[in-house]
Amino acid sequence: MPQILETLSRRLDSALLPPRAREVRRRHLTYLTPRKLRALDATLRHVCRAGVAGDFLEVGVALGGSAIVIASRTEDRHTFHGYDVFDMIPPPGPEDGPRAHRRYAEIRSGRSGGLGGDPYYGYVDDLYGRVCRTFSDFGLPVDGRRVILHRGPFEETLKADDRRSVAFAHIDCGWHGLVSLCLRAIGPRLSPGACVVLDDYNDYGGCRKAVDAFLAERDDLRFLCRAPSAVLERRADA
Ligand SMILES: C[S@@+](CC[C@H](N)C(=O)[O-])C[C@H]1O[C@@H](n2cnc3c(N)ncnc32)[C@H](O)[C@@H]1O
């Protein structure tokens, strides 16, 4: 797309963001582009309109930006669950491409910049406490009822024996092994009509590979769209 059209379309996406999402961007709380945030919100509205049963999840919370957009769409019957180590990001694996490894090396070196000139969030002390305060600022206290944050490595917090149904999940942890782990933990819990947004499908080859492999095993799932993020939907009649 020519540069001028790209700029115009970015401005339009920002102008059309719902107020919460706009505030999240203004406060530098998310790495999602305005286009991805809009698409995320549209998928949430789709799931709410269809009355899909189950919890709303985000795997990869960081500063809480997209998590707040998701938790804002919960209704009385939903609980939001956010998963993150709330500390330094764990390393990518051998299935991930050079881009993932370069990004990790930059973070480990202590030279990664943060959003809007802030320090990189992984270097912040008590990130968990800060994220809890941010949720409260948005009128969404981490109360263990409507909003629950699971702190620790996904390998420990995404429990294989969790049987609660899921209406919506945002998987935002880029790397092959992690995306695969998330899909295998969450996949069996998806309600008919549930949606899974994969933030990094078009950004990291490892993520795409994990999603495509998972889809090949599940004929009850289909792509609702592929960009700006990929969205999988479980057939309503499944
Ligand atoms: C891309 S960031 C999430 C961005 C966020 N959704 C936003 O709105 O900007 C991915 C997060 O996943 C976390 N993470 C990555 N690997 C993890 C693991 N194995 N266990 C727990 N958290 C992990 C990172 O620390 C980071 O906070």
PDB file of C-alpha atoms and ligand atoms in Angstrom:
ATOM      1  CA  MET A   1       0.000   0.000   0.000  1.00  0.00           C
ATOM      2  CA  PRO A   2       1.452   3.456  -0.840  1.00  0.00           C
ATOM      3  CA  GLN A   3       2.760   5.350   2.225  1.00  0.00           C
ATOM      4  CA  ILE A   4       0.037   8.015   2.185  1.00  0.00           C
ATOM      5  CA  LEU A   5      -2.764   5.441   2.108  1.00  0.00           C
ATOM      6  CA  GLU A   6      -1.115   3.537   4.920  1.00  0.00           C
ATOM      7  CA  THR A   7      -0.931   6.686   7.058  1.00  0.00           C
ATOM      8  CA  LEU A   8      -4.567   7.537   6.343  1.00  0.00           C
ATOM      9  CA  SER A   9      -5.739   4.036   7.116  1.00  0.00           C
ATOM     10  CA  ARG A  10      -3.738   4.032  10.411  1.00  0.00           C
ATOM     11  CA  ARG A  11      -5.361   7.342  11.392  1.00  0.00           C
ATOM     12  CA  LEU A  12      -8.789   6.025  10.538  1.00  0.00           C
ATOM     13  CA  ASP A  13      -8.200   2.892  12.624  1.00  0.00           C
ATOM     14  CA  SER A  14      -7.137   5.072  15.593  1.00  0.00           C
ATOM     15  CA  ALA A  15     -10.156   7.374  15.209  1.00  0.00           C
ATOM     16  CA  LEU A  16     -12.553   4.421  15.124  1.00  0.00           C
ATOM     17  CA  LEU A  17     -11.197   2.712  18.242  1.00  0.00           C
ATOM     18  CA  PRO A  18     -13.664   2.276  21.105  1.00  0.00           C
ATOM     19  CA  PRO A  19     -12.874   4.724  23.992  1.00  0.00           C
ATOM     20  CA  ARG A  20     -11.247   2.105  26.287  1.00  0.00           C
ATOM     21  CA  ALA A  21      -8.931   0.944  23.517  1.00  0.00           C
ATOM     22  CA  ARG A  22      -8.048   4.533  22.658  1.00  0.00           C
ATOM     23  CA  GLU A  23      -7.157   5.202  26.301  1.00  0.00           C
ATOM     24  CA  VAL A  24      -5.047   2.039  26.434  1.00  0.00           C
ATOM     25  CA  ARG A  25      -3.080   3.290  23.408  1.00  0.00           C
ATOM     26  CA  ARG A  26      -2.776   6.811  24.811  1.00  0.00           C
ATOM     27  CA  ARG A  27      -1.230   5.368  28.000  1.00  0.00           C
ATOM     28  CA  HIS A  28       1.217   3.169  26.021  1.00  0.00           C
ATOM     29  CA  LEU A  29      -0.166  -0.057  27.497  1.00  0.00           C
ATOM     30  CA  THR A  30      -0.229  -2.238  24.389  1.00  0.00           C
ATOM     31  CA  TYR A  31       1.933  -3.385  21.495  1.00  0.00           C
ATOM     32  CA  LEU A  32      -1.142  -4.028  19.344  1.00  0.00           C
ATOM     33  CA  THR A  33      -1.641  -1.655  16.432  1.00  0.00           C
ATOM     34  CA  PRO A  34      -4.946   0.254  16.249  1.00  0.00           C
ATOM     35  CA  ARG A  35      -5.986  -2.086  13.432  1.00  0.00           C
ATOM     36  CA  LYS A  36      -5.327  -5.184  15.550  1.00  0.00           C
ATOM     37  CA  LEU A  37      -7.138  -3.651  18.525  1.00  0.00           C
ATOM     38  CA  ARG A  38     -10.168  -2.866  16.379  1.00  0.00           C
ATOM     39  CA  ALA A  39     -10.207  -6.389  14.983  1.00  0.00           C
ATOM     40  CA  LEU A  40      -9.850  -7.828  18.505  1.00  0.00           C
ATOM     41  CA  ASP A  41     -12.798  -5.778  19.701  1.00  0.00           C
ATOM     42  CA  ALA A  42     -14.899  -6.746  16.665  1.00  0.00           C
ATOM     43  CA  THR A  43     -14.269 -10.443  17.426  1.00  0.00           C
ATOM     44  CA  LEU A  44     -15.274  -9.912  21.064  1.00  0.00           C
ATOM     45  CA  ARG A  45     -18.521  -8.256  19.980  1.00  0.00           C
ATOM     46  CA  HIS A  46     -19.161 -11.127  17.572  1.00  0.00           C
ATOM     47  CA  VAL A  47     -18.765 -13.670  20.415  1.00  0.00           C
ATOM     48  CA  CYS A  48     -20.992 -11.626  22.779  1.00  0.00           C
ATOM     49  CA  ARG A  49     -23.715 -11.183  20.142  1.00  0.00           C
ATOM     50  CA  ALA A  50     -23.720 -14.929  19.495  1.00  0.00           C
ATOM     51  CA  GLY A  51     -24.080 -15.581  23.268  1.00  0.00           C
ATOM     52  CA  VAL A  52     -21.174 -18.062  23.287  1.00  0.00           C
ATOM     53  CA  ALA A  53     -20.742 -19.655  26.739  1.00  0.00           C
ATOM     54  CA  GLY A  54     -17.439 -19.636  28.624  1.00  0.00           C
ATOM     55  CA  ASP A  55     -14.587 -17.521  29.937  1.00  0.00           C
ATOM     56  CA  PHE A  56     -12.509 -14.879  28.137  1.00  0.00           C
ATOM     57  CA  LEU A  57      -8.742 -15.554  28.165  1.00  0.00           C
ATOM     58  CA  GLU A  58      -5.573 -13.755  27.243  1.00  0.00           C
ATOM     59  CA  VAL A  59      -2.220 -15.557  27.166  1.00  0.00           C
ATOM     60  CA  GLY A  60       0.481 -12.845  27.180  1.00  0.00           C
ATOM     61  CA  VAL A  61      -0.674  -9.807  29.180  1.00  0.00           C
ATOM     62  CA  ALA A  62       2.526  -7.712  29.480  1.00  0.00           C
ATOM     63  CA  LEU A  63       1.358  -4.215  30.575  1.00  0.00           C
ATOM     64  CA  GLY A  64      -2.306  -5.202  30.364  1.00  0.00           C
ATOM     65  CA  GLY A  65      -3.386  -3.154  27.318  1.00  0.00           C
ATOM     66  CA  SER A  66      -5.202  -5.701  25.179  1.00  0.00           C
ATOM     67  CA  ALA A  67      -6.260  -7.539  28.376  1.00  0.00           C
ATOM     68  CA  ILE A  68      -8.185  -4.437  29.484  1.00  0.00           C
ATOM     69  CA  VAL A  69      -9.926  -4.226  26.107  1.00  0.00           C
ATOM     70  CA  ILE A  70     -10.953  -7.894  26.480  1.00  0.00           C
ATOM     71  CA  ALA A  71     -11.970  -7.690  30.159  1.00  0.00           C
ATOM     72  CA  SER A  72     -14.077  -4.591  29.340  1.00  0.00           C
ATOM     73  CA  ARG A  73     -16.291  -6.742  27.114  1.00  0.00           C
ATOM     74  CA  THR A  74     -17.033  -9.323  29.829  1.00  0.00           C
ATOM     75  CA  GLU A  75     -20.650  -9.535  30.957  1.00  0.00           C
ATOM     76  CA  ASP A  76     -21.919 -10.948  34.278  1.00  0.00           C
ATOM     77  CA  ARG A  77     -21.696 -14.531  33.026  1.00  0.00           C
ATOM     78  CA  HIS A  78     -18.007 -14.231  32.005  1.00  0.00           C
ATOM     79  CA  THR A  79     -14.706 -14.255  33.870  1.00  0.00           C
ATOM     80  CA  PHE A  80     -11.529 -12.820  32.356  1.00  0.00           C
ATOM     81  CA  HIS A  81      -8.349 -14.882  32.907  1.00  0.00           C
ATOM     82  CA  GLY A  82      -4.980 -13.298  32.039  1.00  0.00           C
ATOM     83  CA  TYR A  83      -1.782 -15.401  31.947  1.00  0.00           C
ATOM     84  CA  ASP A  84       1.748 -14.039  32.121  1.00  0.00           C
ATOM     85  CA  VAL A  85       5.047 -14.525  33.911  1.00  0.00           C
ATOM     86  CA  PHE A  86       4.968 -10.749  34.735  1.00  0.00           C
ATOM     87  CA  ASP A  87       8.762 -10.807  34.628  1.00  0.00           C
ATOM     88  CA  MET A  88      11.511 -11.257  32.032  1.00  0.00           C
ATOM     89  CA  ILE A  89      10.209 -13.071  28.931  1.00  0.00           C
ATOM     90  CA  PRO A  90      11.375 -16.730  28.574  1.00  0.00           C
ATOM     91  CA  PRO A  91      13.519 -17.610  25.483  1.00  0.00           C
ATOM     92  CA  PRO A  92      12.235 -18.827  22.073  1.00  0.00           C
ATOM     93  CA  GLY A  93      12.958 -22.406  20.998  1.00  0.00           C
ATOM     94  CA  PRO A  94      14.686 -24.136  18.053  1.00  0.00           C
ATOM     95  CA  GLU A  95      11.474 -24.038  15.916  1.00  0.00           C
ATOM     96  CA  ASP A  96      11.456 -20.222  15.979  1.00  0.00           C
ATOM     97  CA  GLY A  97      13.042 -18.163  13.240  1.00  0.00           C
ATOM     98  CA  PRO A  98      15.990 -15.728  13.465  1.00  0.00           C
ATOM     99  CA  ARG A  99      13.630 -12.790  14.029  1.00  0.00           C
ATOM    100  CA  ALA A 100      12.352 -14.268  17.322  1.00  0.00           C
ATOM    101  CA  HIS A 101      15.913 -15.031  18.464  1.00  0.00           C
ATOM    102  CA  ARG A 102      17.151 -11.535  17.546  1.00  0.00           C
ATOM    103  CA  ARG A 103      14.268  -9.976  19.481  1.00  0.00           C
ATOM    104  CA  TYR A 104      15.016 -12.135  22.516  1.00  0.00           C
ATOM    105  CA  ALA A 105      18.746 -11.292  22.403  1.00  0.00           C
ATOM    106  CA  GLU A 106      17.897  -7.588  22.310  1.00  0.00           C
ATOM    107  CA  ILE A 107      15.615  -7.921  25.359  1.00  0.00           C
ATOM    108  CA  ARG A 108      18.200  -9.970  27.323  1.00  0.00           C
ATOM    109  CA  SER A 109      20.923  -7.415  26.557  1.00  0.00           C
ATOM    110  CA  GLY A 110      18.959  -4.811  28.527  1.00  0.00           C
ATOM    111  CA  ARG A 111      18.873  -2.537  25.466  1.00  0.00           C
ATOM    112  CA  SER A 112      15.237  -2.961  24.443  1.00  0.00           C
ATOM    113  CA  GLY A 113      13.265   0.264  24.432  1.00  0.00           C
ATOM    114  CA  GLY A 114       9.712   0.427  25.762  1.00  0.00           C
ATOM    115  CA  LEU A 115       6.519   1.901  24.358  1.00  0.00           C
ATOM    116  CA  GLY A 116       6.345   5.688  23.963  1.00  0.00           C
ATOM    117  CA  GLY A 117       9.901   6.107  25.335  1.00  0.00           C
ATOM    118  CA  ASP A 118       9.080   4.252  28.597  1.00  0.00           C
ATOM    119  CA  PRO A 119      11.465   1.571  29.894  1.00  0.00           C
ATOM    120  CA  TYR A 120      10.821  -1.910  28.431  1.00  0.00           C
ATOM    121  CA  TYR A 121       8.166  -3.496  30.702  1.00  0.00           C
ATOM    122  CA  GLY A 122      10.221  -6.656  31.329  1.00  0.00           C
ATOM    123  CA  TYR A 123      12.795  -4.490  33.193  1.00  0.00           C
ATOM    124  CA  VAL A 124      10.185  -2.974  35.549  1.00  0.00           C
ATOM    125  CA  ASP A 125      10.161  -4.044  39.226  1.00  0.00           C
ATOM    126  CA  ASP A 126       6.843  -5.459  40.442  1.00  0.00           C
ATOM    127  CA  LEU A 127       5.231  -5.569  37.000  1.00  0.00           C
ATOM    128  CA  TYR A 128       2.411  -7.671  38.466  1.00  0.00           C
ATOM    129  CA  GLY A 129       1.528  -4.955  41.042  1.00  0.00           C
ATOM    130  CA  ARG A 130       1.644  -2.315  38.351  1.00  0.00           C
ATOM    131  CA  VAL A 131      -0.678  -4.279  36.049  1.00  0.00           C
ATOM    132  CA  CYS A 132      -3.152  -4.816  38.928  1.00  0.00           C
ATOM    133  CA  ARG A 133      -3.205  -1.040  39.570  1.00  0.00           C
ATOM    134  CA  THR A 134      -3.754  -0.379  35.866  1.00  0.00           C
ATOM    135  CA  PHE A 135      -6.764  -2.725  35.797  1.00  0.00           C
ATOM    136  CA  SER A 136      -8.209  -0.853  38.818  1.00  0.00           C
ATOM    137  CA  ASP A 137      -7.672   2.507  37.066  1.00  0.00           C
ATOM    138  CA  PHE A 138      -9.940   1.200  34.308  1.00  0.00           C
ATOM    139  CA  GLY A 139     -12.632   0.131  36.807  1.00  0.00           C
ATOM    140  CA  LEU A 140     -11.714  -3.553  36.459  1.00  0.00           C
ATOM    141  CA  PRO A 141     -10.160  -4.609  39.799  1.00  0.00           C
ATOM    142  CA  VAL A 142      -8.322  -7.937  39.847  1.00  0.00           C
ATOM    143  CA  ASP A 143     -10.929  -9.375  42.199  1.00  0.00           C
ATOM    144  CA  GLY A 144     -10.575 -13.123  41.583  1.00  0.00           C
ATOM    145  CA  ARG A 145     -14.161 -13.195  40.298  1.00  0.00           C
ATOM    146  CA  ARG A 146     -14.608 -11.075  37.165  1.00  0.00           C
ATOM    147  CA  VAL A 147     -10.852 -10.606  36.616  1.00  0.00           C
ATOM    148  CA  ILE A 148      -8.210 -13.210  37.497  1.00  0.00           C
ATOM    149  CA  LEU A 149      -4.489 -12.937  36.698  1.00  0.00           C
ATOM    150  CA  HIS A 150      -2.457 -16.168  36.679  1.00  0.00           C
ATOM    151  CA  ARG A 151       1.159 -15.337  37.419  1.00  0.00           C
ATOM    152  CA  GLY A 152       3.925 -17.703  36.308  1.00  0.00           C
ATOM    153  CA  PRO A 153       5.166 -19.679  33.293  1.00  0.00           C
ATOM    154  CA  PHE A 154       2.337 -20.806  30.982  1.00  0.00           C
ATOM    155  CA  GLU A 155       3.732 -24.326  31.275  1.00  0.00           C
ATOM    156  CA  GLU A 156       2.549 -24.233  34.936  1.00  0.00           C
ATOM    157  CA  THR A 157      -0.478 -21.919  34.888  1.00  0.00           C
ATOM    158  CA  LEU A 158      -2.309 -23.261  31.811  1.00  0.00           C
ATOM    159  CA  LYS A 159      -3.441 -26.452  33.498  1.00  0.00           C
ATOM    160  CA  ALA A 160      -4.140 -29.481  31.332  1.00  0.00           C
ATOM    161  CA  ASP A 161      -6.943 -30.577  33.686  1.00  0.00           C
ATOM    162  CA  ASP A 162      -8.800 -27.224  33.527  1.00  0.00           C
ATOM    163  CA  ARG A 163     -12.227 -28.054  32.102  1.00  0.00           C
ATOM    164  CA  ARG A 164     -13.891 -24.578  32.232  1.00  0.00           C
ATOM    165  CA  SER A 165     -15.300 -23.698  28.833  1.00  0.00           C
ATOM    166  CA  VAL A 166     -13.800 -20.854  26.815  1.00  0.00           C
ATOM    167  CA  ALA A 167     -15.758 -18.386  24.649  1.00  0.00           C
ATOM    168  CA  PHE A 168     -12.826 -16.204  23.582  1.00  0.00           C
ATOM    169  CA  ALA A 169      -9.031 -16.429  23.739  1.00  0.00           C
ATOM    170  CA  HIS A 170      -6.297 -14.031  22.634  1.00  0.00           C
ATOM    171  CA  ILE A 171      -2.960 -15.816  22.239  1.00  0.00           C
ATOM    172  CA  ASP A 172      -0.243 -13.174  22.224  1.00  0.00           C
ATOM    173  CA  CYS A 173       3.007 -14.965  22.989  1.00  0.00           C
ATOM    174  CA  GLY A 174       4.512 -15.275  19.517  1.00  0.00           C
ATOM    175  CA  TRP A 175       6.815 -18.239  19.671  1.00  0.00           C
ATOM    176  CA  HIS A 176       6.212 -21.718  18.295  1.00  0.00           C
ATOM    177  CA  GLY A 177       6.388 -23.883  21.430  1.00  0.00           C
ATOM    178  CA  LEU A 178       4.247 -21.474  23.440  1.00  0.00           C
ATOM    179  CA  VAL A 179       1.534 -21.039  20.797  1.00  0.00           C
ATOM    180  CA  SER A 180       1.407 -24.800  20.392  1.00  0.00           C
ATOM    181  CA  LEU A 181       1.169 -25.273  24.178  1.00  0.00           C
ATOM    182  CA  CYS A 182      -1.673 -22.696  24.390  1.00  0.00           C
ATOM    183  CA  LEU A 183      -3.648 -24.243  21.537  1.00  0.00           C
ATOM    184  CA  ARG A 184      -3.343 -27.713  23.046  1.00  0.00           C
ATOM    185  CA  ALA A 185      -4.406 -26.483  26.503  1.00  0.00           C
ATOM    186  CA  ILE A 186      -7.260 -24.243  25.329  1.00  0.00           C
ATOM    187  CA  GLY A 187      -8.424 -26.132  22.202  1.00  0.00           C
ATOM    188  CA  PRO A 188     -10.372 -28.874  24.045  1.00  0.00           C
ATOM    189  CA  ARG A 189     -12.185 -26.208  26.120  1.00  0.00           C
ATOM    190  CA  LEU A 190     -13.590 -24.139  23.228  1.00  0.00           C
ATOM    191  CA  SER A 191     -17.396 -23.818  23.221  1.00  0.00           C
ATOM    192  CA  PRO A 192     -19.270 -24.073  19.914  1.00  0.00           C
ATOM    193  CA  GLY A 193     -18.942 -20.622  18.298  1.00  0.00           C
ATOM    194  CA  ALA A 194     -15.852 -19.696  20.384  1.00  0.00           C
ATOM    195  CA  CYS A 195     -13.081 -17.605  18.766  1.00  0.00           C
ATOM    196  CA  VAL A 196      -9.297 -17.657  19.211  1.00  0.00           C
ATOM    197  CA  VAL A 197      -7.270 -14.634  18.060  1.00  0.00           C
ATOM    198  CA  LEU A 198      -3.617 -15.345  17.218  1.00  0.00           C
ATOM    199  CA  ASP A 199      -1.809 -12.049  17.351  1.00  0.00           C
ATOM    200  CA  ASP A 200       1.475 -13.169  15.791  1.00  0.00           C
ATOM    201  CA  TYR A 201       0.227 -15.357  12.943  1.00  0.00           C
ATOM    202  CA  ASN A 202       1.511 -12.908  10.330  1.00  0.00           C
ATOM    203  CA  ASP A 203       4.577 -11.765  12.303  1.00  0.00           C
ATOM    204  CA  TYR A 204       6.416 -14.897  13.460  1.00  0.00           C
ATOM    205  CA  GLY A 205       6.843 -18.015  11.308  1.00  0.00           C
ATOM    206  CA  GLY A 206       6.907 -20.214  14.440  1.00  0.00           C
ATOM    207  CA  CYS A 207       3.427 -19.017  15.425  1.00  0.00           C
ATOM    208  CA  ARG A 208       2.033 -19.667  11.934  1.00  0.00           C
ATOM    209  CA  LYS A 209       3.557 -23.149  11.891  1.00  0.00           C
ATOM    210  CA  ALA A 210       2.010 -24.033  15.262  1.00  0.00           C
ATOM    211  CA  VAL A 211      -1.440 -22.750  14.208  1.00  0.00           C
ATOM    212  CA  ASP A 212      -1.427 -24.508  10.836  1.00  0.00           C
ATOM    213  CA  ALA A 213      -0.375 -27.802  12.450  1.00  0.00           C
ATOM    214  CA  PHE A 214      -3.142 -27.501  15.034  1.00  0.00           C
ATOM    215  CA  LEU A 215      -5.790 -26.642  12.428  1.00  0.00           C
ATOM    216  CA  ALA A 216      -4.842 -29.663  10.347  1.00  0.00           C
ATOM    217  CA  GLU A 217      -5.957 -31.854  13.278  1.00  0.00           C
ATOM    218  CA  ARG A 218      -9.282 -30.114  13.945  1.00  0.00           C
ATOM    219  CA  ASP A 219     -12.046 -30.099  11.356  1.00  0.00           C
ATOM    220  CA  ASP A 220     -14.404 -28.271  13.755  1.00  0.00           C
ATOM    221  CA  LEU A 221     -12.218 -25.123  13.518  1.00  0.00           C
ATOM    222  CA  ARG A 222     -11.950 -22.694  10.597  1.00  0.00           C
ATOM    223  CA  PHE A 223     -10.315 -19.355   9.862  1.00  0.00           C
ATOM    224  CA  LEU A 224     -12.784 -16.515  10.464  1.00  0.00           C
ATOM    225  CA  CYS A 225     -10.096 -14.185   9.062  1.00  0.00           C
ATOM    226  CA  ARG A 226      -6.316 -14.212   8.570  1.00  0.00           C
ATOM    227  CA  ALA A 227      -5.374 -10.554   8.985  1.00  0.00           C
ATOM    228  CA  PRO A 228      -4.449  -8.302  10.720  1.00  0.00           C
ATOM    229  CA  SER A 229      -4.370 -11.192  13.240  1.00  0.00           C
ATOM    230  CA  ALA A 230      -5.604 -14.693  12.491  1.00  0.00           C
ATOM    231  CA  VAL A 231      -8.947 -15.620  14.060  1.00  0.00           C
ATOM    232  CA  LEU A 232     -10.068 -19.237  14.454  1.00  0.00           C
ATOM    233  CA  GLU A 233     -13.711 -20.025  15.096  1.00  0.00           C
ATOM    234  CA  ARG A 234     -15.164 -23.305  16.353  1.00  0.00           C
ATOM    235  CA  ARG A 235     -18.196 -24.249  14.287  1.00  0.00           C
ATOM    236  CA  ALA A 236     -21.427 -23.342  16.103  1.00  0.00           C
ATOM    237  CA  ASP A 237     -22.895 -26.781  15.297  1.00  0.00           C
ATOM    238  CA  ALA A 238     -19.786 -28.667  16.477  1.00  0.00           C
TER     239      ALA A 238
HETATM  240  C1  LIG B   1       3.756  -9.825  23.275  1.00  0.00           C
HETATM  241  S1  LIG B   1       3.653  -9.732  24.988  1.00  0.00           S
HETATM  242  C2  LIG B   1       1.937  -9.435  25.282  1.00  0.00           C
HETATM  243  C3  LIG B   1       1.504  -8.092  24.775  1.00  0.00           C
HETATM  244  C4  LIG B   1       0.174  -7.591  25.294  1.00  0.00           C
HETATM  245  N1  LIG B   1      -0.928  -8.492  24.993  1.00  0.00           N
HETATM  246  C5  LIG B   1      -0.125  -6.194  24.759  1.00  0.00           C
HETATM  247  O1  LIG B   1      -1.313  -5.778  24.745  1.00  0.00           O
HETATM  248  O2  LIG B   1       0.822  -5.471  24.427  1.00  0.00           O
HETATM  249  C6  LIG B   1       3.866 -11.414  25.456  1.00  0.00           C
HETATM  250  C7  LIG B   1       3.892 -11.657  26.968  1.00  0.00           C
HETATM  251  O3  LIG B   1       3.957 -13.061  27.188  1.00  0.00           O
HETATM  252  C8  LIG B   1       4.834 -13.309  28.303  1.00  0.00           C
HETATM  253  N2  LIG B   1       5.404 -14.653  28.198  1.00  0.00           N
HETATM  254  C9  LIG B   1       6.128 -15.143  27.157  1.00  0.00           C
HETATM  255  N3  LIG B   1       6.472 -16.430  27.397  1.00  0.00           N
HETATM  256  C10 LIG B   1       5.893 -16.775  28.583  1.00  0.00           C
HETATM  257  C11 LIG B   1       5.830 -17.993  29.347  1.00  0.00           C
HETATM  258  N4  LIG B   1       6.430 -19.128  28.937  1.00  0.00           N
HETATM  259  N5  LIG B   1       5.138 -17.990  30.508  1.00  0.00           N
HETATM  260  C12 LIG B   1       4.535 -16.852  30.938  1.00  0.00           C
HETATM  261  N6  LIG B   1       4.551 -15.661  30.265  1.00  0.00           N
HETATM  262  C13 LIG B   1       5.230 -15.628  29.097  1.00  0.00           C
HETATM  263  C14 LIG B   1       5.893 -12.229  28.146  1.00  0.00           C
HETATM  264  O4  LIG B   1       6.564 -12.009  29.348  1.00  0.00           O
HETATM  265  C15 LIG B   1       5.065 -11.039  27.675  1.00  0.00           C
HETATM  266  O5  LIG B   1       4.622 -10.282  28.773  1.00  0.00           O
END
